XYZ file of C-alpha atoms in Angstrom:
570
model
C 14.394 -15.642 -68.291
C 17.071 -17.657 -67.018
C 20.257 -19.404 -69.746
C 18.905 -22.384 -68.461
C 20.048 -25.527 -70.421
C 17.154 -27.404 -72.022
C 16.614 -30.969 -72.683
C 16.705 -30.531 -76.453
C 20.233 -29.874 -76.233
C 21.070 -33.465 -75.915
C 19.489 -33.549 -79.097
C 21.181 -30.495 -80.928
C 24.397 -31.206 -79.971
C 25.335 -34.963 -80.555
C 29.373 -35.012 -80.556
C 30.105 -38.818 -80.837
C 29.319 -42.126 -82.178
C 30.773 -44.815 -80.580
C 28.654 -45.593 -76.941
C 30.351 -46.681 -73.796
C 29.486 -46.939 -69.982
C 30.205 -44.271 -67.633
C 29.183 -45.388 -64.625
C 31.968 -46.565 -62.472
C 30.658 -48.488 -58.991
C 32.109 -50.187 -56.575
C 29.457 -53.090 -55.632
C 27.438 -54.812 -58.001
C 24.550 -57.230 -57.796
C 23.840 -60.341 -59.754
C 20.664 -61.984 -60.604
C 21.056 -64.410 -57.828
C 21.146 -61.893 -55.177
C 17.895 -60.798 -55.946
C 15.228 -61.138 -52.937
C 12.171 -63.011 -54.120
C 9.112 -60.540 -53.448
C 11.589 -57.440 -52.704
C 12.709 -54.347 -54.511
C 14.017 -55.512 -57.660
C 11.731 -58.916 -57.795
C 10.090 -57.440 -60.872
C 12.836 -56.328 -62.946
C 13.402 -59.905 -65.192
C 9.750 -59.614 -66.091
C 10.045 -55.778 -67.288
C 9.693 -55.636 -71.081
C 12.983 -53.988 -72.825
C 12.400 -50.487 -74.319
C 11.435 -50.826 -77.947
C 12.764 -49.209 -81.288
C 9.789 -47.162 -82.559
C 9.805 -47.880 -86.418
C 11.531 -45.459 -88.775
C 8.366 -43.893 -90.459
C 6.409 -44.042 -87.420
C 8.513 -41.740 -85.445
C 9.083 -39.714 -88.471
C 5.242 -39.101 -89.045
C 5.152 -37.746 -85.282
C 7.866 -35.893 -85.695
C 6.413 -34.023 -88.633
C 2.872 -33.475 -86.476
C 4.666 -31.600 -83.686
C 6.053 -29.890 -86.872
C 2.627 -28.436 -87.819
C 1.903 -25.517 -84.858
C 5.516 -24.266 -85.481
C 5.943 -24.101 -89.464
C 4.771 -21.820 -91.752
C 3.566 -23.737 -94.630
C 6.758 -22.954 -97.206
C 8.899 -24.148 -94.535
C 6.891 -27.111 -93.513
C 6.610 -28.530 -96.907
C 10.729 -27.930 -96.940
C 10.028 -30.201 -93.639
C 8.623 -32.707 -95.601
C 10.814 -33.101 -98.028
C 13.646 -33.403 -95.802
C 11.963 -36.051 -93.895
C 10.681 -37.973 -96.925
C 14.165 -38.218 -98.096
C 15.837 -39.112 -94.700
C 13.159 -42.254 -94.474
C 13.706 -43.596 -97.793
C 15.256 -46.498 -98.927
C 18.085 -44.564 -100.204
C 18.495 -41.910 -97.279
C 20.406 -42.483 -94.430
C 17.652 -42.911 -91.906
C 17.245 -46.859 -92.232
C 21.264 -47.403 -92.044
C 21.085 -45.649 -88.894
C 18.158 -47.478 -88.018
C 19.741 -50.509 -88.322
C 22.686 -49.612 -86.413
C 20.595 -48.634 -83.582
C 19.230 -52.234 -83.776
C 22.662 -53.293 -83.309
C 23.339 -51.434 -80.390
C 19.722 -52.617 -78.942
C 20.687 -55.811 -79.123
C 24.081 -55.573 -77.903
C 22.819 -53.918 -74.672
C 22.681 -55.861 -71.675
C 19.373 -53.671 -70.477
C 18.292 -50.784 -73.125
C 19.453 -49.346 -76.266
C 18.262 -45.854 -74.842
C 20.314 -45.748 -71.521
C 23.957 -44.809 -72.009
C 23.256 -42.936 -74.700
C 21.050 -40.931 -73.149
C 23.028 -40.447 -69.572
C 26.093 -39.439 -71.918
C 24.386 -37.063 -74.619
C 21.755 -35.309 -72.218
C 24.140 -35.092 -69.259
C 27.874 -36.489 -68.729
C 28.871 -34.705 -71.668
C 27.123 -31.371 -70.917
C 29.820 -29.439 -70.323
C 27.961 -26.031 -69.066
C 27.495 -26.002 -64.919
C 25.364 -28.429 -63.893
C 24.099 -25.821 -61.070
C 20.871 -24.248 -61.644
C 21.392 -26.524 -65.654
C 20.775 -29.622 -64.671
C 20.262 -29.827 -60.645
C 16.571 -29.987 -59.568
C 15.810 -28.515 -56.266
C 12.541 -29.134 -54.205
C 11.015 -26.959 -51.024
C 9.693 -29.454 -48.191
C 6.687 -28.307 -46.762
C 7.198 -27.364 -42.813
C 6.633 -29.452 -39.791
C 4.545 -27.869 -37.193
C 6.433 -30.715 -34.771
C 9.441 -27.894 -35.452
C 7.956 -24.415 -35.933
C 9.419 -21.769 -38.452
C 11.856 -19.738 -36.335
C 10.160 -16.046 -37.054
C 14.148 -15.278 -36.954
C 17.408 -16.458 -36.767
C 20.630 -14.941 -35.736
C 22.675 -15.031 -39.079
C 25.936 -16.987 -38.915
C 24.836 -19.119 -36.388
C 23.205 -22.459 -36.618
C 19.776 -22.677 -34.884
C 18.304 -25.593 -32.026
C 15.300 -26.363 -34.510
C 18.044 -26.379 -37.706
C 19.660 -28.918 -35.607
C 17.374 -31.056 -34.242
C 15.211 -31.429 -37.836
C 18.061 -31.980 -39.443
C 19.176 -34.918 -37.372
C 15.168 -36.036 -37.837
C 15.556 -36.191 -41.746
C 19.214 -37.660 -41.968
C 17.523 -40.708 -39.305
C 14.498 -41.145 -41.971
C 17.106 -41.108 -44.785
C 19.483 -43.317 -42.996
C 16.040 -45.475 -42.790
C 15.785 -45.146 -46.008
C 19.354 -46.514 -47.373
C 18.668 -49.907 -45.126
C 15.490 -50.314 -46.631
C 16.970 -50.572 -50.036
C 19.694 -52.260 -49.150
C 17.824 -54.719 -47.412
C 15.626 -54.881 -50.799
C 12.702 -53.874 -48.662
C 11.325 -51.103 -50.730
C 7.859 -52.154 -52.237
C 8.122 -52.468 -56.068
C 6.091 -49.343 -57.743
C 3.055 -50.034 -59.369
C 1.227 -47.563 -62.203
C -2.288 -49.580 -63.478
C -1.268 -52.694 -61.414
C 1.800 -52.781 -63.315
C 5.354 -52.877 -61.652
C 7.523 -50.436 -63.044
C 11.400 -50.573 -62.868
C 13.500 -49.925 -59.429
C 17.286 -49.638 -61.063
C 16.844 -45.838 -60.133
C 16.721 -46.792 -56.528
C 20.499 -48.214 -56.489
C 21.884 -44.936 -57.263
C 20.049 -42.466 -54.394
C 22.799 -43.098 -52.190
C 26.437 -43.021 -52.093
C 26.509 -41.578 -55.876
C 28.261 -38.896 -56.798
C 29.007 -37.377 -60.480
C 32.785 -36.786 -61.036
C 34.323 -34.116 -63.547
C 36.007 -35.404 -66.196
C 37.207 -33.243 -69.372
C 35.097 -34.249 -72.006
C 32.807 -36.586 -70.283
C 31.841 -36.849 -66.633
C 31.559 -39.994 -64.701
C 29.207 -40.885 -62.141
C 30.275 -43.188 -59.022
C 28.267 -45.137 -56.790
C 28.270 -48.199 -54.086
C 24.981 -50.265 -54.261
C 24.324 -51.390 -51.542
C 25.065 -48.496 -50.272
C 27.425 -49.012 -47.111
C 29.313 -46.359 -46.322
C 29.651 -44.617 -42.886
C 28.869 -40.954 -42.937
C 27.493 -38.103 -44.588
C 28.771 -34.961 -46.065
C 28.114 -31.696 -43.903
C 27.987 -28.185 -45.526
C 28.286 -25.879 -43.231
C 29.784 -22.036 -44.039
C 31.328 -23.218 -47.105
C 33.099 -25.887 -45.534
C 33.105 -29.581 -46.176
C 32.698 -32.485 -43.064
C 33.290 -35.698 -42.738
C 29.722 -36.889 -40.417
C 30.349 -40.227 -39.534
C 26.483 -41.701 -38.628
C 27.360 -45.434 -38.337
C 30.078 -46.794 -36.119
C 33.039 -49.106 -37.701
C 30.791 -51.970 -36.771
C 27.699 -50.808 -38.802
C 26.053 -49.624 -36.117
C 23.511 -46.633 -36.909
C 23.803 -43.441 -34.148
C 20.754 -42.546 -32.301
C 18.654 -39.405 -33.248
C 20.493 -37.930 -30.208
C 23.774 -38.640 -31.259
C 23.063 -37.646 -35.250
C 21.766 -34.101 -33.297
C 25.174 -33.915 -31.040
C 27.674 -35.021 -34.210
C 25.957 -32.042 -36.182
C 26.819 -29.739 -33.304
C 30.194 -30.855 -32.628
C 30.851 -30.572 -36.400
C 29.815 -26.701 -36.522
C 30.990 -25.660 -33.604
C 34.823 -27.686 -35.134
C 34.036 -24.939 -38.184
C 33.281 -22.162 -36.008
C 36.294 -22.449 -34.489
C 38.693 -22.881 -37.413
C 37.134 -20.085 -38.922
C 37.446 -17.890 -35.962
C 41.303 -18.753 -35.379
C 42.562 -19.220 -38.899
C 39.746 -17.244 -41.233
C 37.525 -18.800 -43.670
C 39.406 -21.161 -45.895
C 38.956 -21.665 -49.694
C 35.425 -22.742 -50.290
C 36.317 -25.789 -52.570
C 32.811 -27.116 -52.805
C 32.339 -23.684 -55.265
C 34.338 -26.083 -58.113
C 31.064 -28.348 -58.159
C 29.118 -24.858 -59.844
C 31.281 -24.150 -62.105
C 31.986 -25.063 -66.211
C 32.331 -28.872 -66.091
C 35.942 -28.760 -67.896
C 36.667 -25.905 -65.349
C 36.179 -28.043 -62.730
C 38.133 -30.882 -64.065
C 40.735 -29.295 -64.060
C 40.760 -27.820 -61.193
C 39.984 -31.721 -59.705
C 42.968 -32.460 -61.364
C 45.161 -30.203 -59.926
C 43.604 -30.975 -56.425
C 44.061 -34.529 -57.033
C 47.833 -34.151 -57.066
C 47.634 -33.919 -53.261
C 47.456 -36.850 -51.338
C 45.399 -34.742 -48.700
C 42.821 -33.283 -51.346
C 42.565 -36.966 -52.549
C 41.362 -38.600 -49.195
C 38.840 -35.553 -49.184
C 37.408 -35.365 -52.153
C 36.981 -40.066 -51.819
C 34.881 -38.985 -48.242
C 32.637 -37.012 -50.765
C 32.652 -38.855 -53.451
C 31.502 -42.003 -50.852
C 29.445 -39.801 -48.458
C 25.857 -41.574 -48.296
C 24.497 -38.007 -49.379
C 24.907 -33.969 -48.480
C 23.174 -32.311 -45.589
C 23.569 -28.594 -46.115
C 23.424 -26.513 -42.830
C 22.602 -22.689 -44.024
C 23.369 -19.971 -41.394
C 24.375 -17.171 -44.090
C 21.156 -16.743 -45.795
C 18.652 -13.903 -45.369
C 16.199 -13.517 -42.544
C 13.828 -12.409 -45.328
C 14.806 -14.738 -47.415
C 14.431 -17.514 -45.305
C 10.975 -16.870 -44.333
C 9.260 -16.094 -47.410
C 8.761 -19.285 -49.228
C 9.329 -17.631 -52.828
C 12.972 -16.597 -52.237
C 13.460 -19.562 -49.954
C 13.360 -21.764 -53.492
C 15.806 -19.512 -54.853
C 18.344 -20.852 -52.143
C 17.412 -24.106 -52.739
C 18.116 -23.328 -56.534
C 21.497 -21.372 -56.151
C 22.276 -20.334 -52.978
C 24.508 -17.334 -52.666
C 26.327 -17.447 -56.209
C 26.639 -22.040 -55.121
C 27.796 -21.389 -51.863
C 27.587 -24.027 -49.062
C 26.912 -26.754 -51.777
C 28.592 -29.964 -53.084
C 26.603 -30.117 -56.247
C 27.893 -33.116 -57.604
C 26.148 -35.404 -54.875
C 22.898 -37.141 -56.190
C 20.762 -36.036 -52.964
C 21.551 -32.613 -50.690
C 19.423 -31.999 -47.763
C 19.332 -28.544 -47.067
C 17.878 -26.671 -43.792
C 18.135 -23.105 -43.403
C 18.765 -21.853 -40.106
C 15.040 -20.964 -39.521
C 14.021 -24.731 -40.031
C 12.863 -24.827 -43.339
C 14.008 -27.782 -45.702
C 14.548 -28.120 -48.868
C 16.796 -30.355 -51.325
C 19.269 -29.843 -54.069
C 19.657 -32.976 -56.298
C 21.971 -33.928 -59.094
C 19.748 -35.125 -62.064
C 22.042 -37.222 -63.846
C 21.552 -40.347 -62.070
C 18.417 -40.945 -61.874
C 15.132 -38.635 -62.241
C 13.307 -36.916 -59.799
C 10.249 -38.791 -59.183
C 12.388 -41.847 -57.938
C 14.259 -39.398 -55.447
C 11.016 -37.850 -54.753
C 9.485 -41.387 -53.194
C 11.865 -41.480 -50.702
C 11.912 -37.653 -49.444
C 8.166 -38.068 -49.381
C 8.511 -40.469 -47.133
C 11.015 -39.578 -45.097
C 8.949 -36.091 -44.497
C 6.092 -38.256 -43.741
C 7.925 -40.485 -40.855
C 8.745 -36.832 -39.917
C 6.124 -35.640 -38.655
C 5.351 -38.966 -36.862
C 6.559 -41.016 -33.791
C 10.517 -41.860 -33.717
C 11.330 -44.802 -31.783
C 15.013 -44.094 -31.146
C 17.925 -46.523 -31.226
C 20.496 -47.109 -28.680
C 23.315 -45.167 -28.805
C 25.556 -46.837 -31.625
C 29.524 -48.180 -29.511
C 31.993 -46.084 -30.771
C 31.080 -43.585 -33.019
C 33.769 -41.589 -34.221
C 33.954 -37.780 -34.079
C 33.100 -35.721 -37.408
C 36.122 -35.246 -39.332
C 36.355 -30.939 -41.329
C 37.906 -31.912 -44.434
C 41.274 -30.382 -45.462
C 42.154 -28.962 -48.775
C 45.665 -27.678 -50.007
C 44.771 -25.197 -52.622
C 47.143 -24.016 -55.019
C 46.953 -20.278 -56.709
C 45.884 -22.076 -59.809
C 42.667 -23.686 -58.565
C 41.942 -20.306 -56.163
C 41.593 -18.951 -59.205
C 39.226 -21.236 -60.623
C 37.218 -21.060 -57.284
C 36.932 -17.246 -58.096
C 35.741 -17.661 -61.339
C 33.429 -20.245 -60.872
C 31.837 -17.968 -58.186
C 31.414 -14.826 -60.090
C 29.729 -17.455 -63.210
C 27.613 -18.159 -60.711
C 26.722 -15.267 -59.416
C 25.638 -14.153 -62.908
C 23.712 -17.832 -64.084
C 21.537 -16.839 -60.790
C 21.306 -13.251 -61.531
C 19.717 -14.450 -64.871
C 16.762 -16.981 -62.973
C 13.411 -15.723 -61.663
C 11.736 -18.047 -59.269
C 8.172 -17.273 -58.939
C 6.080 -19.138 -57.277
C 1.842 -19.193 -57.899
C -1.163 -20.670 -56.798
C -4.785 -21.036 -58.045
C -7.314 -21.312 -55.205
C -10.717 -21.659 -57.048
C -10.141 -25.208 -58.164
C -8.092 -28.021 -57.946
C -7.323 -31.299 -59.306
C -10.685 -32.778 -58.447
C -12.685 -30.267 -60.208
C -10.981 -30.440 -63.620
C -11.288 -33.997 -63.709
C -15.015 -33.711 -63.278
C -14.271 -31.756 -66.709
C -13.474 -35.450 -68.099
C -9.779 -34.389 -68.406
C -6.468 -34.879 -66.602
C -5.206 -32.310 -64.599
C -2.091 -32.485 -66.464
C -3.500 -31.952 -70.551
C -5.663 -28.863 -68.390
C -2.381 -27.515 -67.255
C -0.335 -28.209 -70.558
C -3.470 -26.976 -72.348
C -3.497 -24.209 -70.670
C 0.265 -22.967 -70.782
C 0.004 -22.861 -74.535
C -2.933 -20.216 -74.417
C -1.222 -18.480 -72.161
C 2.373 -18.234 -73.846
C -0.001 -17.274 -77.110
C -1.578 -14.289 -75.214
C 1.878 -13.202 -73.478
C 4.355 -13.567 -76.974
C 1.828 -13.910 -79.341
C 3.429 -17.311 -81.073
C 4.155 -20.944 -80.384
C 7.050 -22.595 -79.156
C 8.202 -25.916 -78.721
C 7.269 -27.630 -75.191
C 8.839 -30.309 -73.423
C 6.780 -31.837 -71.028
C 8.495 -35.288 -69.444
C 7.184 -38.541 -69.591
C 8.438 -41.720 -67.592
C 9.592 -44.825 -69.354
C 9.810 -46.719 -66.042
C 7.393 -49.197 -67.239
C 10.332 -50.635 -69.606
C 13.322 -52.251 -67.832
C 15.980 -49.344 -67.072
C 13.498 -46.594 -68.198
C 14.360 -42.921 -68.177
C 12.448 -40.565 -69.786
C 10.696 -39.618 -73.145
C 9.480 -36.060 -74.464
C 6.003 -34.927 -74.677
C 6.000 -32.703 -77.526
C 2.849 -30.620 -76.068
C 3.141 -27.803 -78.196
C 0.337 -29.650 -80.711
C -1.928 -27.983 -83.426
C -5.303 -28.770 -81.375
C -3.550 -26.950 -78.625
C -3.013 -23.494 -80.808
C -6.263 -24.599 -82.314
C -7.571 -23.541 -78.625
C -5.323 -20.800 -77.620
C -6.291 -18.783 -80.735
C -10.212 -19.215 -79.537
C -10.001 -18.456 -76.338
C -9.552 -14.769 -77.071
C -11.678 -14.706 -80.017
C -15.150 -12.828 -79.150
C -16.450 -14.531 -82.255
C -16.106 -17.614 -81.059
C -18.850 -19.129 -79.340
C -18.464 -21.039 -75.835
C -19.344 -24.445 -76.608
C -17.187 -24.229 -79.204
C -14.185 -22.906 -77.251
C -15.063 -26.085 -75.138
C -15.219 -28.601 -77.752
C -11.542 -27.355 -79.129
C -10.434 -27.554 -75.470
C -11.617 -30.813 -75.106
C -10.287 -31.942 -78.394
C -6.212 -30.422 -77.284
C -6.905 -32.456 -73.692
C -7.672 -35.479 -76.124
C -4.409 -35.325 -78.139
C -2.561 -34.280 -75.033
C -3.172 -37.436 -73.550
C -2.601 -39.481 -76.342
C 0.790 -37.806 -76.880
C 1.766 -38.625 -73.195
C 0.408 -42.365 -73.537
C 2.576 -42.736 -76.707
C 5.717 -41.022 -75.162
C 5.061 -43.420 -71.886
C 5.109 -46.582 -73.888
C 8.399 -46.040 -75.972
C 6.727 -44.631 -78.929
C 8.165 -40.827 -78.793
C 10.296 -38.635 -81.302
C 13.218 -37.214 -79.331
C 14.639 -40.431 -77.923
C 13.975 -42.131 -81.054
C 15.870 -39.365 -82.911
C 18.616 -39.168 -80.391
C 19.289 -42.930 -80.630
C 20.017 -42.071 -84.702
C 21.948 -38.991 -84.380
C 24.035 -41.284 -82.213
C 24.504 -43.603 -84.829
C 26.436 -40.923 -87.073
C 29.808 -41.769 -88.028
C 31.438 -39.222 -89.924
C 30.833 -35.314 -90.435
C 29.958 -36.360 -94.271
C 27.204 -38.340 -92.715
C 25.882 -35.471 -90.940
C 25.728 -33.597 -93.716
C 23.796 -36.114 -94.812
C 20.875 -36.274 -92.569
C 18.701 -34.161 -94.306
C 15.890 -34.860 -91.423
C 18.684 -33.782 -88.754
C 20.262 -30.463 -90.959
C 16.974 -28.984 -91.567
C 16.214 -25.681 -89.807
C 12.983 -27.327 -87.762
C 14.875 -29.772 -85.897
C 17.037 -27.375 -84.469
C 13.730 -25.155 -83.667
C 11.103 -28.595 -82.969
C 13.886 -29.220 -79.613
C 14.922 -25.812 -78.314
C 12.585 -26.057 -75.497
């Protein structure tokens, strides 16, 4: 099992009160810029995210309580709850803070506070933590090398490369342009802020709290290359705006690794900086600190921070590895202890040398079904027919950043390697299948594929360990204006109810299928609930926000009871 962070962290570890915005950009967009019909026509009419009441979410809370407790300690559970809720516990003076803070919100009372607690103030690596990674399935339009010389880049690593940075480029203008059709769930739009922070958004260290940096619309000129640990500069626009043909995108890549292959050849590999963006978040803050003290280091690390987004060229990965679509995750995941990665950017193509893609994506901005949309698509326009532009007038040449590294940050760059050499060394990426059904066939079950699944995964972590653990299973919030996420807390009572049948020989089978259908029942109502605001963790986030002083804390008898801790260590 990997140290992976988990989301419940955000809730265990609440260091602050006060809430302020972390988001630093450098374009902005009023209400009058809006484009009637376009991407972000819908937004005014999106409902704001609503403050569950106090005893509601506290009755939930105590449900997903029930599978987990034994009864002494539940009734303990109840107690602590009862008094947290009452008129003279703290829970309503937090509540009515949080009402403060809802209405002094320009959009939700849930957004900064979560970006801060569940991820700018994480201070673990946000590698393999918090970065989401995602295998594109191949194009038979550019065939799987069977091998590829190692440390060399490859014609069909090139040329799809170029293919998905001109569908991406595609992309950007759409939103820009506010041409993006609004997305619908039910017939009902659901909120596009997401969309502004795909491109040109980067998360910067800071000690203490990170900060994330973006440009919406998103104008800049070029992307960032990876390429054998080395950072470039890929301009794809010319000064003039103009976008490069698929030709030239193909011809800058080569130009820009064969600039690398040189340097390397004449001078030796140079310090792989990009390592920083793996390691402890204070680690690297410092060592961006240090850098930042050169006036060279500073005009390279503003071409990241502005890049549109990361294209990571692999050549030092595996034959083996390459091929087999298992391990090939893992390199999407980690790489080679974060090698050949800028992990702070929001969206990292990555193509192996073999021509398999993948993508490495910082979560904090923005979550990954929003990313997802638009690397569906791009795959999509993939694998049809590209009507190229003209050449763009003056495009200028890629640019290999430069880096004056000092002992002290070398040393940092060691460390953060070998930390990341051992977080991967702790992660097992196994990929499965089931080929007797599908989707289609459980529904005809009169359940979602997803309760099945989650259903499912509880019997099966009762057979393997033999007891139940909390489960977090993600719900949107997109329907409310600047939605996240909530928690589905799918660890439920039905659910055991199930699992403990399914292996019991004295249990008959229509009864094992009335207690499955009964779990798929409360699954689904759990993940309506969490999908229309009325959840426990952000609820109980929100309040733990709200705490002022450690005497408070000490206070919160719901919050310093044992089964909180244990309810959100997912």
């Amino acid at each position: 099992a990997a140290r992976m962070r988990s989301p419940g962290a955000a809730l265990r570890a609440i260091a602050g009160v006060g809430v302020s915005r972390h988001h630093s950009t450098t374009a902005s967009q009023d209400a009058s810029s809006v484009k009637p019909g376009g991407t972000f026509s819908s937004q005014a009419a999106l409902p704001r995210l609503p403050i569950p009441e106090l005893k509601d979410t506290a009755a939930r809370y105590l449900k997903s309580l029930e599978p987990l407790l034994a009864p002494a300690d539940y009734a303990r559970s109840e107690r602590a709850v009862a008094e947290f809720v009452s008129d003279s516990g703290l829970g309503p003076v937090l509540q009515q803070r949080l009402q403060q803070v809802d209405r002094a919100a320009q959009y939700s009372w849930l957004e900064d506070i979560w970006l801060k607690k569940a991820y700018l103030e994480w201070r673990g690596p946000s590698y393999i933590n918090v970065n989401w990674y995602a295998l594109i399935g191949d194009n038979p339009a550019f065939p799987v090398l069977d091998s590829a010389p190692r440390g060399h880049v490859s014609e069909v690593q090139i040329q799809r490369a170029a293919r998905l940075i001109t569908h991406m480029l595609e992309a950007n203008e759409a939103l820009n342009a506010q041409a993006i059709p609004v997305d619908t769930q039910k017939g009902q739009p659901m909120c596009m802020d997401q969309f502004k922070w795909q491109f040109g958004t980067t998360r910067i260290p800071r000690m203490g709290c990170d900060e994330l940096v973006h440009q919406y619309p998103s104008t800049a000129r070029h992307v960032l290359l990876m390429y054998r640990n080395q950072a470039v500069e890929v301009p794809v626009y010319s000064a003039a705006g103009q976008r490069a043909s698929l030709l030239q995108i193909a011809a800058q890549l080569v130009q820009a690794t064969q600039q690398v292959d040189k340097d390397i050849a004449a001078h030796g590999a140079r310090p792989p900086v990009a390592n920083l963006t793996a390691a402890h978040r204070d680690d690297w803050s410092q060592a961006r600190m240090l850098l930042e003290q050169d006036a060279g280091n500073r005009a390279s690390l503003a071409s990241v921070d502005a890049a549109l987004f990361g294209v990571c060229l692999d050549v030092d990965v595996d034959a083996c590895d390459a091929a087999d679509h298992e391990r090939a995750m893992a390199v999407l995941a980690h790489s080679d202890a974060g090698a050949n990665r800028w992990y702070d950017k929001a969206m990292q193509l990555v193509v192996l040398s073999n021509g398999r893609v993948g993508v490495n994506c910082e979560h904090s901005p923005v979550d990954a079904m929003t990313t997802g949309r638009l690397l569906m698509e791009a795959a999509a326009k993939e694998r049809g027919v590209l009507r190229d532009l003209a050449p763009a007038t003056g495009l200028a040449p890629p640019t290999p950043l430069q880096w004056n590294v000092t002992a002290d940050v070398a040393e940092i760059i060691t460390k953060a390697r070998s930390d990341a050499r051992d977080l991967a060394g702790d992660l097992r990426i196994l990929l499965g299948g089931v080929a007797d059904f599908g989707a289609q066939w459980i529904k005809t079950l009169g359940v979602s594929p997803d309760a099945f699944f989650q259903v499912a995964l509880q019997a099966a972590y009762l057979r393997h360990h033999g007891r139940p653990v909390a489960t977090y299973e993600s719900a949107s919030l997109r329907r409310f204006l600047h939605g996240r996420t909530e928690t589905i807390r799918s660890c439920t009572a039905d659910a055991q109810a199930f699992a403990r049948a399914l292996d019991d020989r004295d249990v008959a089978l229509g009864a094992k299928l009335e207690l499955f259908r009964r779990a798929a029942a409360t699954h689904t109502a759990l993940t309506a609930a969490a999908a229309g605001g009325q959840g426990v963790d952000r609820h109980l986030l929100g309040l733990r926000a709200q705490l002022q002083s450690a005497a408070e804390a000490e206070r919160a008898s719901l919050f310093v009871d044992p089964a909180f801790a244990q309810s959100c260590s997912f």
